[in-house]
Every structure is written in C-alpha cells, then in structure tokens.
PDB file of C-alpha atoms and ligand atoms in Angstrom:
ATOM      1  CA  MET A   1      52.315 -30.199  96.000  1.00 41.00           C
ATOM      2  CA  LYS A   2      51.407 -27.953  93.303  1.00 42.00           C
ATOM      3  CA  ASN A   3      47.492 -27.128  95.121  1.00 40.00           C
ATOM      4  CA  GLN A   4      49.365 -26.368  97.958  1.00 44.00           C
ATOM      5  CA  ARG A   5      51.522 -23.665  96.886  1.00 46.00           C
ATOM      6  CA  LYS A   6      48.411 -22.230  94.852  1.00 48.00           C
ATOM      7  CA  GLU A   7      46.514 -22.400  98.357  1.00 60.00           C
ATOM      8  CA  GLU A   8      49.091 -20.398 100.264  1.00 82.00           C
ATOM      9  CA  ALA A   9      49.898 -17.989  97.367  1.00 92.00           C
ATOM     10  CA  SER A  10      48.019 -14.492  97.894  1.00 95.00           C
ATOM     11  CA  TRP A  11      48.878 -11.045  96.270  1.00 96.00           C
ATOM     12  CA  ILE A  12      51.761  -9.164  97.079  1.00 97.00           C
ATOM     13  CA  ASP A  13      51.034  -5.323  96.236  1.00 96.00           C
ATOM     14  CA  GLU A  14      52.903  -2.338  95.609  1.00 97.00           C
ATOM     15  CA  PHE A  15      50.425   0.520  96.791  1.00 96.00           C
ATOM     16  CA  GLN A  16      51.140   4.032  95.010  1.00 93.00           C
ATOM     17  CA  THR A  17      48.591   6.750  94.831  1.00 86.00           C
ATOM     18  CA  ASN A  18      45.247   5.079  93.724  1.00 86.00           C
ATOM     19  CA  GLN A  19      47.228   2.016  92.127  1.00 91.00           C
ATOM     20  CA  ARG A  20      48.661  -1.052  93.059  1.00 94.00           C
ATOM     21  CA  TYR A  21      51.242  -3.492  91.312  1.00 95.00           C
ATOM     22  CA  GLY A  22      51.211  -6.813  92.380  1.00 95.00           C
ATOM     23  CA  LEU A  23      52.561 -10.285  91.722  1.00 96.00           C
ATOM     24  CA  LEU A  24      50.751 -13.745  93.277  1.00 96.00           C
ATOM     25  CA  GLY A  25      53.481 -15.577  95.610  1.00 97.00           C
ATOM     26  CA  LYS A  26      54.367 -16.717  99.698  1.00 97.00           C
ATOM     27  CA  ILE A  27      55.748 -14.289 101.880  1.00 97.00           C
ATOM     28  CA  LEU A  28      58.829 -16.161 103.004  1.00 97.00           C
ATOM     29  CA  ILE A  29      60.259 -13.574 105.851  1.00 97.00           C
ATOM     30  CA  VAL A  30      59.929  -9.803 107.015  1.00 98.00           C
ATOM     31  CA  LYS A  31      62.340  -7.794 109.204  1.00 98.00           C
ATOM     32  CA  LYS A  32      62.448  -4.784 110.644  1.00 97.00           C
ATOM     33  CA  SER A  33      65.994  -3.605 109.988  1.00 97.00           C
ATOM     34  CA  ALA A  34      67.291  -0.368 111.747  1.00 96.00           C
ATOM     35  CA  VAL A  35      66.960   1.277 108.288  1.00 95.00           C
ATOM     36  CA  GLN A  36      63.725  -0.107 106.970  1.00 96.00           C
ATOM     37  CA  LYS A  37      60.902  -3.112 106.327  1.00 97.00           C
ATOM     38  CA  ILE A  38      62.613  -6.017 104.294  1.00 98.00           C
ATOM     39  CA  THR A  39      60.166  -8.424 102.720  1.00 98.00           C
ATOM     40  CA  ILE A  40      61.387 -11.654 101.071  1.00 98.00           C
ATOM     41  CA  VAL A  41      58.689 -13.496  98.680  1.00 98.00           C
ATOM     42  CA  GLU A  42      58.407 -16.489  96.758  1.00 97.00           C
ATOM     43  CA  THR A  43      56.506 -15.272  93.216  1.00 97.00           C
ATOM     44  CA  GLU A  44      54.956 -17.957  91.203  1.00 94.00           C
ATOM     45  CA  ARG A  45      55.958 -15.913  87.844  1.00 96.00           C
ATOM     46  CA  TYR A  46      59.595 -14.266  88.862  1.00 97.00           C
ATOM     47  CA  GLY A  47      61.246 -16.483  91.353  1.00 97.00           C
ATOM     48  CA  ASN A  48      62.342 -14.973  94.818  1.00 98.00           C
ATOM     49  CA  GLY A  49      62.009 -11.239  95.040  1.00 98.00           C
ATOM     50  CA  LEU A  50      63.009  -8.370  97.644  1.00 98.00           C
ATOM     51  CA  LEU A  51      60.609  -5.672  98.779  1.00 98.00           C
ATOM     52  CA  LEU A  52      62.105  -2.735 100.668  1.00 97.00           C
ATOM     53  CA  ASP A  53      59.353  -0.810 102.779  1.00 97.00           C
ATOM     54  CA  ASP A  54      56.335  -2.572 100.608  1.00 97.00           C
ATOM     55  CA  CYS A  55      57.611  -1.469  97.378  1.00 97.00           C
ATOM     56  CA  TRP A  56      59.055  -4.017  94.856  1.00 98.00           C
ATOM     57  CA  MET A  57      63.016  -3.988  94.913  1.00 98.00           C
ATOM     58  CA  THR A  58      63.874  -6.965  92.446  1.00 98.00           C
ATOM     59  CA  THR A  59      63.278 -10.707  91.543  1.00 98.00           C
ATOM     60  CA  GLU A  60      65.253 -13.332  90.443  1.00 98.00           C
ATOM     61  CA  LYS A  61      63.814 -13.837  86.897  1.00 97.00           C
ATOM     62  CA  GLN A  62      63.663 -10.129  85.741  1.00 96.00           C
ATOM     63  CA  GLU A  63      66.694  -8.568  87.774  1.00 98.00           C
ATOM     64  CA  LYS A  64      68.432  -8.204  84.195  1.00 98.00           C
ATOM     65  CA  ASP A  65      65.774  -6.092  83.099  1.00 98.00           C
ATOM     66  CA  TYR A  66      67.054  -3.294  85.056  1.00 98.00           C
ATOM     67  CA  HIS A  67      70.912  -4.312  86.112  1.00 98.00           C
ATOM     68  CA  GLU A  68      71.917  -4.715  82.768  1.00 98.00           C
ATOM     69  CA  CYS A  69      70.540  -1.374  81.346  1.00 98.00           C
ATOM     70  CA  LEU A  70      71.509   0.817  84.770  1.00 98.00           C
ATOM     71  CA  VAL A  71      75.167  -0.809  84.236  1.00 98.00           C
ATOM     72  CA  HIS A  72      76.775  -1.044  80.602  1.00 98.00           C
ATOM     73  CA  PRO A  73      75.730   2.007  79.204  1.00 98.00           C
ATOM     74  CA  ALA A  74      78.366   3.523  81.855  1.00 98.00           C
ATOM     75  CA  MET A  75      80.897   0.504  81.764  1.00 98.00           C
ATOM     76  CA  CYS A  76      80.843   0.782  78.043  1.00 98.00           C
ATOM     77  CA  GLY A  77      80.967   4.203  77.637  1.00 98.00           C
ATOM     78  CA  ALA A  78      83.868   5.459  80.390  1.00 98.00           C
ATOM     79  CA  GLU A  79      87.359   5.913  79.032  1.00 98.00           C
ATOM     80  CA  SER A  80      88.722   3.690  81.807  1.00 98.00           C
ATOM     81  CA  LEU A  81      87.358   0.954  84.509  1.00 98.00           C
ATOM     82  CA  GLU A  82      90.170   1.044  87.072  1.00 98.00           C
ATOM     83  CA  ARG A  83      88.068   1.788  90.005  1.00 98.00           C
ATOM     84  CA  ILE A  84      84.162   1.400  90.162  1.00 99.00           C
ATOM     85  CA  LEU A  85      81.585   2.754  93.125  1.00 98.00           C
ATOM     86  CA  ILE A  86      78.044   1.626  93.453  1.00 98.00           C
ATOM     87  CA  ILE A  87      75.829   3.638  96.138  1.00 98.00           C
ATOM     88  CA  GLY A  88      73.073   1.023  97.193  1.00 97.00           C
ATOM     89  CA  GLY A  89      72.705  -2.676  95.051  1.00 98.00           C
ATOM     90  CA  GLY A  90      72.709  -4.503  98.193  1.00 98.00           C
ATOM     91  CA  ASP A  91      71.079  -7.287  96.323  1.00 98.00           C
ATOM     92  CA  GLY A  92      74.629  -7.672  94.392  1.00 98.00           C
ATOM     93  CA  GLY A  93      72.813  -7.196  90.455  1.00 98.00           C
ATOM     94  CA  SER A  94      75.008  -4.206  89.687  1.00 98.00           C
ATOM     95  CA  ALA A  95      78.099  -5.593  91.286  1.00 98.00           C
ATOM     96  CA  ARG A  96      77.926  -9.066  89.389  1.00 98.00           C
ATOM     97  CA  GLU A  97      77.003  -6.943  85.924  1.00 98.00           C
ATOM     98  CA  CYS A  98      80.114  -4.638  86.474  1.00 98.00           C
ATOM     99  CA  LEU A  99      82.676  -7.372  87.131  1.00 98.00           C
ATOM    100  CA  ARG A 100      81.834  -8.890  84.242  1.00 98.00           C
ATOM    101  CA  HIS A 101      84.106  -6.282  82.772  1.00 98.00           C
ATOM    102  CA  THR A 102      87.654  -7.814  83.057  1.00 98.00           C
ATOM    103  CA  GLU A 103      89.160  -4.221  83.277  1.00 98.00           C
ATOM    104  CA  VAL A 104      87.652  -3.256  86.518  1.00 98.00           C
ATOM    105  CA  LYS A 105      90.457  -3.337  89.522  1.00 98.00           C
ATOM    106  CA  HIS A 106      88.728  -2.306  92.042  1.00 98.00           C
ATOM    107  CA  LEU A 107      85.017  -1.971  93.147  1.00 98.00           C
ATOM    108  CA  ASP A 108      83.077  -0.060  96.528  1.00 98.00           C
ATOM    109  CA  LEU A 109      80.002  -1.528  96.987  1.00 98.00           C
ATOM    110  CA  ILE A 110      78.524   0.865  99.737  1.00 98.00           C
ATOM    111  CA  GLU A 111      75.020   0.010 100.939  1.00 98.00           C
ATOM    112  CA  ILE A 112      73.236   0.970 104.096  1.00 97.00           C
ATOM    113  CA  ASP A 113      72.023  -1.958 105.474  1.00 97.00           C
ATOM    114  CA  GLN A 114      73.720  -5.069 106.444  1.00 98.00           C
ATOM    115  CA  GLU A 115      70.429  -6.670 106.546  1.00 98.00           C
ATOM    116  CA  VAL A 116      69.517  -6.830 102.907  1.00 98.00           C
ATOM    117  CA  ILE A 117      72.795  -7.918 102.345  1.00 98.00           C
ATOM    118  CA  ASN A 118      72.219 -10.797 104.589  1.00 98.00           C
ATOM    119  CA  LEU A 119      68.853 -11.648 103.068  1.00 98.00           C
ATOM    120  CA  CYS A 120      69.869 -11.352  99.604  1.00 98.00           C
ATOM    121  CA  GLN A 121      72.815 -13.690  99.877  1.00 98.00           C
ATOM    122  CA  GLU A 122      70.260 -16.210 101.905  1.00 98.00           C
ATOM    123  CA  TYR A 123      67.419 -16.133  99.607  1.00 98.00           C
ATOM    124  CA  LEU A 124      68.451 -14.339  96.558  1.00 98.00           C
ATOM    125  CA  PRO A 125      71.985 -15.593  96.231  1.00 98.00           C
ATOM    126  CA  LYS A 126      72.118 -15.800  92.168  1.00 97.00           C
ATOM    127  CA  ILE A 127      71.460 -12.325  91.563  1.00 98.00           C
ATOM    128  CA  GLY A 128      74.642 -11.339  93.457  1.00 98.00           C
ATOM    129  CA  GLY A 129      76.305 -14.529  92.266  1.00 97.00           C
ATOM    130  CA  THR A 130      80.085 -14.485  92.391  1.00 96.00           C
ATOM    131  CA  ALA A 131      80.353 -10.820  92.849  1.00 98.00           C
ATOM    132  CA  TRP A 132      80.317 -11.646  96.492  1.00 98.00           C
ATOM    133  CA  SER A 133      83.631 -13.664  96.503  1.00 98.00           C
ATOM    134  CA  ASP A 134      85.061 -11.654  93.876  1.00 98.00           C
ATOM    135  CA  PRO A 135      88.467 -10.201  95.529  1.00 98.00           C
ATOM    136  CA  ARG A 136      87.970  -6.836  93.335  1.00 98.00           C
ATOM    137  CA  LEU A 137      84.974  -6.254  95.601  1.00 98.00           C
ATOM    138  CA  ASN A 138      85.147  -4.101  98.516  1.00 98.00           C
ATOM    139  CA  LEU A 139      81.922  -4.202 100.725  1.00 98.00           C
ATOM    140  CA  LYS A 140      81.086  -1.357 103.236  1.00 98.00           C
ATOM    141  CA  ILE A 141      77.967  -0.768 105.172  1.00 98.00           C
ATOM    142  CA  ARG A 142      77.850   2.925 105.273  1.00 97.00           C
ATOM    143  CA  ASP A 143      75.977   5.437 104.207  1.00 97.00           C
ATOM    144  CA  GLY A 144      76.367   6.600 100.777  1.00 97.00           C
ATOM    145  CA  ILE A 145      75.691  10.256 101.289  1.00 97.00           C
ATOM    146  CA  GLN A 146      78.678  10.573 103.405  1.00 98.00           C
ATOM    147  CA  TRP A 147      80.796   8.181 101.118  1.00 98.00           C
ATOM    148  CA  VAL A 148      80.619  10.851  98.739  1.00 98.00           C
ATOM    149  CA  GLU A 149      81.136  13.599 101.002  1.00 98.00           C
ATOM    150  CA  ASN A 150      84.179  12.236 102.462  1.00 98.00           C
ATOM    151  CA  THR A 151      85.627  10.758  98.743  1.00 98.00           C
ATOM    152  CA  LYS A 152      88.626  12.854  97.269  1.00 98.00           C
ATOM    153  CA  ASP A 153      88.162  14.555  93.677  1.00 98.00           C
ATOM    154  CA  ASN A 154      88.382  12.320  90.705  1.00 98.00           C
ATOM    155  CA  SER A 155      88.321   9.149  92.708  1.00 98.00           C
ATOM    156  CA  TYR A 156      86.288   6.853  90.538  1.00 98.00           C
ATOM    157  CA  ASP A 157      85.749   6.128  86.584  1.00 98.00           C
ATOM    158  CA  VAL A 158      82.074   4.872  86.939  1.00 99.00           C
ATOM    159  CA  ILE A 159      79.798   5.527  89.447  1.00 98.00           C
ATOM    160  CA  ILE A 160      75.685   3.869  89.835  1.00 98.00           C
ATOM    161  CA  VAL A 161      73.819   4.869  92.113  1.00 98.00           C
ATOM    162  CA  ASP A 162      71.062   1.856  92.632  1.00 98.00           C
ATOM    163  CA  GLY A 163      68.903   3.285  95.268  1.00 96.00           C
ATOM    164  CA  SER A 164      65.771   2.635  96.032  1.00 94.00           C
ATOM    165  CA  ASP A 165      62.644   5.344  95.515  1.00 92.00           C
ATOM    166  CA  PRO A 166      62.918   9.261  96.657  1.00 92.00           C
ATOM    167  CA  LYS A 167      61.232   8.391 100.317  1.00 88.00           C
ATOM    168  CA  GLY A 168      62.678   6.906 103.473  1.00 83.00           C
ATOM    169  CA  PRO A 169      66.768   6.001 103.691  1.00 83.00           C
ATOM    170  CA  ALA A 170      67.083   6.554  99.551  1.00 89.00           C
ATOM    171  CA  GLN A 171      65.318  10.270  99.540  1.00 91.00           C
ATOM    172  CA  SER A 172      69.068  11.972 100.039  1.00 92.00           C
ATOM    173  CA  LEU A 173      70.172  10.321  97.245  1.00 94.00           C
ATOM    174  CA  PHE A 174      67.761  12.396  95.128  1.00 94.00           C
ATOM    175  CA  ASN A 175      69.460  15.799  96.435  1.00 95.00           C
ATOM    176  CA  ARG A 176      71.743  18.210  94.699  1.00 97.00           C
ATOM    177  CA  SER A 177      74.428  17.792  97.262  1.00 97.00           C
ATOM    178  CA  PHE A 178      74.636  14.317  96.517  1.00 98.00           C
ATOM    179  CA  PHE A 179      74.879  14.969  92.525  1.00 98.00           C
ATOM    180  CA  GLU A 180      77.189  17.228  93.144  1.00 98.00           C
ATOM    181  CA  ASN A 181      79.679  15.677  95.198  1.00 98.00           C
ATOM    182  CA  CYS A 182      79.377  12.265  92.586  1.00 98.00           C
ATOM    183  CA  LYS A 183      80.400  14.854  89.962  1.00 98.00           C
ATOM    184  CA  ARG A 184      83.272  15.948  91.910  1.00 98.00           C
ATOM    185  CA  ILE A 185      84.553  12.627  92.751  1.00 98.00           C
ATOM    186  CA  LEU A 186      84.046  11.247  89.078  1.00 98.00           C
ATOM    187  CA  LYS A 187      87.192  11.279  86.813  1.00 98.00           C
ATOM    188  CA  LYS A 188      87.188  13.371  83.888  1.00 98.00           C
ATOM    189  CA  GLY A 189      86.516  10.454  81.591  1.00 98.00           C
ATOM    190  CA  GLY A 190      84.332   8.818  83.627  1.00 98.00           C
ATOM    191  CA  VAL A 191      80.290   8.050  83.502  1.00 99.00           C
ATOM    192  CA  PHE A 192      77.788   8.484  86.285  1.00 98.00           C
ATOM    193  CA  ALA A 193      74.760   6.201  86.158  1.00 98.00           C
ATOM    194  CA  ALA A 194      71.106   6.348  88.254  1.00 98.00           C
ATOM    195  CA  GLN A 195      68.021   4.795  88.217  1.00 98.00           C
ATOM    196  CA  THR A 196      65.493   8.034  87.537  1.00 98.00           C
ATOM    197  CA  GLU A 197      62.214   6.359  88.227  1.00 98.00           C
ATOM    198  CA  SER A 198      59.383   6.009  85.904  1.00 97.00           C
ATOM    199  CA  PRO A 199      57.994   8.681  83.447  1.00 98.00           C
ATOM    200  CA  GLU A 200      54.558   7.372  84.143  1.00 96.00           C
ATOM    201  CA  ALA A 201      53.937   6.051  87.285  1.00 96.00           C
ATOM    202  CA  PHE A 202      56.495   9.115  89.120  1.00 96.00           C
ATOM    203  CA  TYR A 203      56.447  11.831  86.721  1.00 97.00           C
ATOM    204  CA  ASP A 204      57.416  14.563  89.259  1.00 97.00           C
ATOM    205  CA  ALA A 205      60.274  12.392  90.682  1.00 97.00           C
ATOM    206  CA  HIS A 206      61.558  11.389  87.134  1.00 98.00           C
ATOM    207  CA  MET A 207      61.255  14.947  85.457  1.00 98.00           C
ATOM    208  CA  ASP A 208      63.021  16.581  88.792  1.00 97.00           C
ATOM    209  CA  THR A 209      65.829  14.271  89.104  1.00 98.00           C
ATOM    210  CA  VAL A 210      66.626  14.189  85.543  1.00 98.00           C
ATOM    211  CA  LYS A 211      66.651  18.175  84.972  1.00 98.00           C
ATOM    212  CA  MET A 212      68.527  18.497  88.219  1.00 98.00           C
ATOM    213  CA  ILE A 213      71.214  15.857  86.679  1.00 98.00           C
ATOM    214  CA  LYS A 214      71.346  17.799  83.506  1.00 98.00           C
ATOM    215  CA  THR A 215      72.008  21.117  85.391  1.00 98.00           C
ATOM    216  CA  ILE A 216      74.980  19.730  87.660  1.00 98.00           C
ATOM    217  CA  PHE A 217      76.900  17.609  84.451  1.00 98.00           C
ATOM    218  CA  GLU A 218      78.125  18.838  81.317  1.00 98.00           C
ATOM    219  CA  TYR A 219      76.416  15.910  79.852  1.00 98.00           C
ATOM    220  CA  ALA A 220      73.013  13.754  80.625  1.00 98.00           C
ATOM    221  CA  ASP A 221      70.550  11.690  79.195  1.00 98.00           C
ATOM    222  CA  PRO A 222      67.537   9.735  80.380  1.00 98.00           C
ATOM    223  CA  MET A 223      67.309   6.247  78.850  1.00 98.00           C
ATOM    224  CA  TYR A 224      64.065   4.419  78.673  1.00 98.00           C
ATOM    225  CA  GLY A 225      62.893   0.799  78.712  1.00 98.00           C
ATOM    226  CA  SER A 226      61.132  -2.053  80.548  1.00 98.00           C
ATOM    227  CA  VAL A 227      61.147  -3.379  84.178  1.00 97.00           C
ATOM    228  CA  PRO A 228      57.705  -5.279  84.622  1.00 95.00           C
ATOM    229  CA  ILE A 229      57.831  -5.495  88.625  1.00 96.00           C
ATOM    230  CA  TYR A 230      58.303  -1.928  88.934  1.00 97.00           C
ATOM    231  CA  PRO A 231      54.522   1.076  88.755  1.00 96.00           C
ATOM    232  CA  SER A 232      53.560   1.284  85.429  1.00 96.00           C
ATOM    233  CA  GLY A 233      56.525  -1.210  84.187  1.00 96.00           C
ATOM    234  CA  TRP A 234      58.246   1.689  82.385  1.00 98.00           C
ATOM    235  CA  TRP A 235      61.242   2.779  83.909  1.00 98.00           C
ATOM    236  CA  SER A 236      64.406   4.929  83.374  1.00 98.00           C
ATOM    237  CA  TRP A 237      68.022   5.346  83.975  1.00 98.00           C
ATOM    238  CA  THR A 238      70.118   8.781  83.867  1.00 98.00           C
ATOM    239  CA  PHE A 239      73.676   8.838  82.613  1.00 98.00           C
ATOM    240  CA  ALA A 240      76.129  11.750  82.624  1.00 98.00           C
ATOM    241  CA  ALA A 241      79.676  12.782  82.002  1.00 98.00           C
ATOM    242  CA  LYS A 242      82.039  15.634  82.081  1.00 98.00           C
ATOM    243  CA  ASP A 243      83.940  15.487  79.167  1.00 98.00           C
ATOM    244  CA  GLN A 244      81.662  14.148  76.253  1.00 98.00           C
ATOM    245  CA  ALA A 245      78.297  12.096  76.097  1.00 98.00           C
ATOM    246  CA  ARG A 246      80.390   9.054  75.876  1.00 98.00           C
ATOM    247  CA  TYR A 247      77.547   6.872  77.615  1.00 98.00           C
ATOM    248  CA  LEU A 248      75.900   7.096  73.878  1.00 98.00           C
ATOM    249  CA  HIS A 249      78.807   5.430  72.199  1.00 98.00           C
ATOM    250  CA  PRO A 250      79.563   1.847  73.800  1.00 98.00           C
ATOM    251  CA  SER A 251      83.039   0.342  73.011  1.00 98.00           C
ATOM    252  CA  THR A 252      82.732  -2.470  70.580  1.00 98.00           C
ATOM    253  CA  THR A 253      85.220  -4.300  72.474  1.00 98.00           C
ATOM    254  CA  ARG A 254      84.017  -4.106  75.608  1.00 98.00           C
ATOM    255  CA  ALA A 255      80.296  -5.182  74.306  1.00 98.00           C
ATOM    256  CA  SER A 256      81.570  -7.690  72.178  1.00 97.00           C
ATOM    257  CA  LEU A 257      82.453  -9.290  75.448  1.00 97.00           C
ATOM    258  CA  ILE A 258      79.556  -9.526  77.362  1.00 97.00           C
ATOM    259  CA  SER A 259      76.503  -8.775  74.859  1.00 95.00           C
ATOM    260  CA  MET A 260      76.145 -12.393  73.990  1.00 95.00           C
ATOM    261  CA  ASP A 261      75.293 -13.288  77.760  1.00 96.00           C
ATOM    262  CA  CYS A 262      73.074 -10.332  78.424  1.00 98.00           C
ATOM    263  CA  LYS A 263      69.217 -10.581  78.261  1.00 98.00           C
ATOM    264  CA  ILE A 264      68.467  -7.249  77.197  1.00 98.00           C
ATOM    265  CA  TRP A 265      71.333  -4.957  76.842  1.00 98.00           C
ATOM    266  CA  SER A 266      72.899  -4.906  73.424  1.00 98.00           C
ATOM    267  CA  PRO A 267      74.373  -1.751  71.544  1.00 98.00           C
ATOM    268  CA  ARG A 268      71.410  -1.667  69.558  1.00 98.00           C
ATOM    269  CA  TRP A 269      68.935  -1.728  71.987  1.00 98.00           C
ATOM    270  CA  GLN A 270      70.653   0.846  74.092  1.00 98.00           C
ATOM    271  CA  GLN A 271      71.005   2.999  70.878  1.00 98.00           C
ATOM    272  CA  GLY A 272      67.027   2.738  70.733  1.00 98.00           C
ATOM    273  CA  ALA A 273      66.667   3.301  74.589  1.00 98.00           C
ATOM    274  CA  PHE A 274      68.248   6.323  74.694  1.00 98.00           C
ATOM    275  CA  ASN A 275      65.837   7.543  71.559  1.00 98.00           C
ATOM    276  CA  ALA A 276      62.935   5.989  73.231  1.00 98.00           C
ATOM    277  CA  ILE A 277      62.372   9.027  75.111  1.00 98.00           C
ATOM    278  CA  PRO A 278      58.690  10.219  75.203  1.00 98.00           C
ATOM    279  CA  ALA A 279      57.909  13.294  73.181  1.00 98.00           C
ATOM    280  CA  TYR A 280      55.926  14.641  76.518  1.00 98.00           C
ATOM    281  CA  VAL A 281      59.378  14.117  78.439  1.00 98.00           C
ATOM    282  CA  GLU A 282      61.507  15.946  75.667  1.00 98.00           C
ATOM    283  CA  ARG A 283      59.457  18.728  75.477  1.00 98.00           C
ATOM    284  CA  ALA A 284      59.415  19.206  79.463  1.00 97.00           C
ATOM    285  CA  LEU A 285      62.767  18.841  79.319  1.00 96.00           C
ATOM    286  CA  LYS A 286      63.342  21.974  76.953  1.00 93.00           C
ATOM    287  CA  GLN A 287      61.016  24.289  78.792  1.00 88.00           C
TER     288      GLN A 287
HETATM  289  N1  LIG B 301      60.822   1.386  92.429  1.00 94.85           N
HETATM  290  C1  LIG B 301      62.141   0.439  92.794  1.00 94.85           C
HETATM  291  C2  LIG B 301      63.301   1.001  92.458  1.00 94.85           C
HETATM  292  C3  LIG B 301      64.184   0.253  92.650  1.00 94.85           C
HETATM  293  C4  LIG B 301      65.556   0.976  92.019  1.00 94.85           C
HETATM  294  N2  LIG B 301      66.467  -0.005  92.964  1.00 94.85           N
HETATM  295  C5  LIG B 301      66.129  -1.381  92.894  1.00 94.85           C
HETATM  296  C6  LIG B 301      67.565  -2.171  93.113  1.00 94.85           C
HETATM  297  C7  LIG B 301      67.643  -3.385  92.776  1.00 94.85           C
HETATM  298  N3  LIG B 301      69.397  -3.271  92.538  1.00 94.85           N
END
C-alpha cells in the first residue's frame, strides 16, 4: 500500500518567475469555481493542502505557522475583542484562531468563494475545526472590497486580511482604497492585520504593501516568520493601529490563555519576529 501511494505521488509545484516551489503528493480534486481554480492535494510531508490558481495557500500540518502569526498579534493587542472581521480566510484557520479568544462576541468571515469553503470543509476540516459551528461566526459569501465599502465607521475591534497573492481575485485587497476603508471601519483602539507576502520572493509586492499601509495608518509595522510552503519560506504580516502601536504589546492575560496551545506564536516569538525586520527592508522603508 505504501509503495502504491509513492508511485501515484508526483511533484505539485507553484511556479514563479525562474523558480518553482513544490511538494510531493497526489492531486485529489481540481475545480474551476466562478472565481478561480481550486486544487486539493494530499502531500507526503504536510497532509492535505489547498492551492488557488496554482499557488500554495495552506496545508493541514503547517497552517499554524501562518494563521497563529497573522491572528494573535492583533487579537492580543486590541483594546477590546467584541467584533472581529476577517476578509478571505475560507479555509477557516484564521477564524479558528480568533475564536479561541473568549472575549470575541461576533466574527464576520467574508469569503468570496463558496467553493473554497465547501472543499476545505470536506478535505481540510481540521483547519476550521469548531469555528464552523461556533455561534459567534457569521459567514457571508461576499466580495470583501464591497463589504468594507458598505460598512459604517468604527465597526470592528480587529480586522484581518487573509487573502491570497496580489493577482486575480485578491488583487484589489492590496489597493489603497481597500486599506483606507479598513482604517475607517476600525475602532480607535482596534488593530488591523494583513498578510504582506515575502520580502525575498515577492520583494516589490511586500515593499509596496507595507509602505502603503504605513502611509494610511498612524502606526504600522511588518513582522517576519517562516511559512515553509510559501515561496522562499520567508513570509511577512503587517499590523496597524490608530491610537498606538498596540500590536507590539500583547496582553499578558490573553497570551496566557492561548499560548500554551500555540505551535509558533508566543509573546517572546512575536517580539523577535517584529525585530527580525531585514536590514535591507528597514533601510528601504526609511527612504
Ligand atoms: N502565497 C500565499 C499567500 C496566501 C496567504 N493566505 C493564505 C490563506 C490561508 N488561510
């Protein structure tokens, strides 16, 4: 049986300019939704995984390396955690991490593609886990751009942008007007968080996005870590706030409730990850 699986496995690659990033595995299903191409795979090393338009999004055995880092600096830094917004995040991993915080009363998860939710619930159910049945979750299949445009000022304590790369359906999640609306609908003591690509594999996208967020919010800083399945394995998340750089100072009470069950995130890890800004990025941000 083991031999048989190995014979069926082949390289599943994300192709970027002059590079490719792959895992050995089997393709379980490929679907073209109205929005994008969705591929579900079974990998030898990281369990079942999801690709959108042939780019790696998540796998069961390393998703925490990404979701914990996107979510907890924001959730442990915001003044209050009553109302949370996630744009994207159709695998449910960001929602699961947010809902571990018992102060959360309401979470809007705005995903553009119902098919992503369906396939993740079927093939990667542990990533969303109990979030899918949590009464605090309000799942809407909507365009995130329109959602933030139509939301009134000061609506959310935390806003998390868990989209894919800046092309295709996620392109507009990297636009100035989108970030400006996020700022407008964020409460004064709130925290904004977004995945901001790789400082190595996607230098231009990373720099453009971090610079833009910095010009919009009063306080903003990128944080760096490792996501093995993404191009170069070196990834970033950027956090922003209106009243103070509150994402740099995690609440010890909140951290103590969640960090023992985290794989990567802890207040100590977070401090190092903000300090791990590469010198070439720090220099470029000052120009
Ligand atoms: N290059 C991949 C960037 C994708 C970031 N979002 C992934 C979704 C995981 N919830």
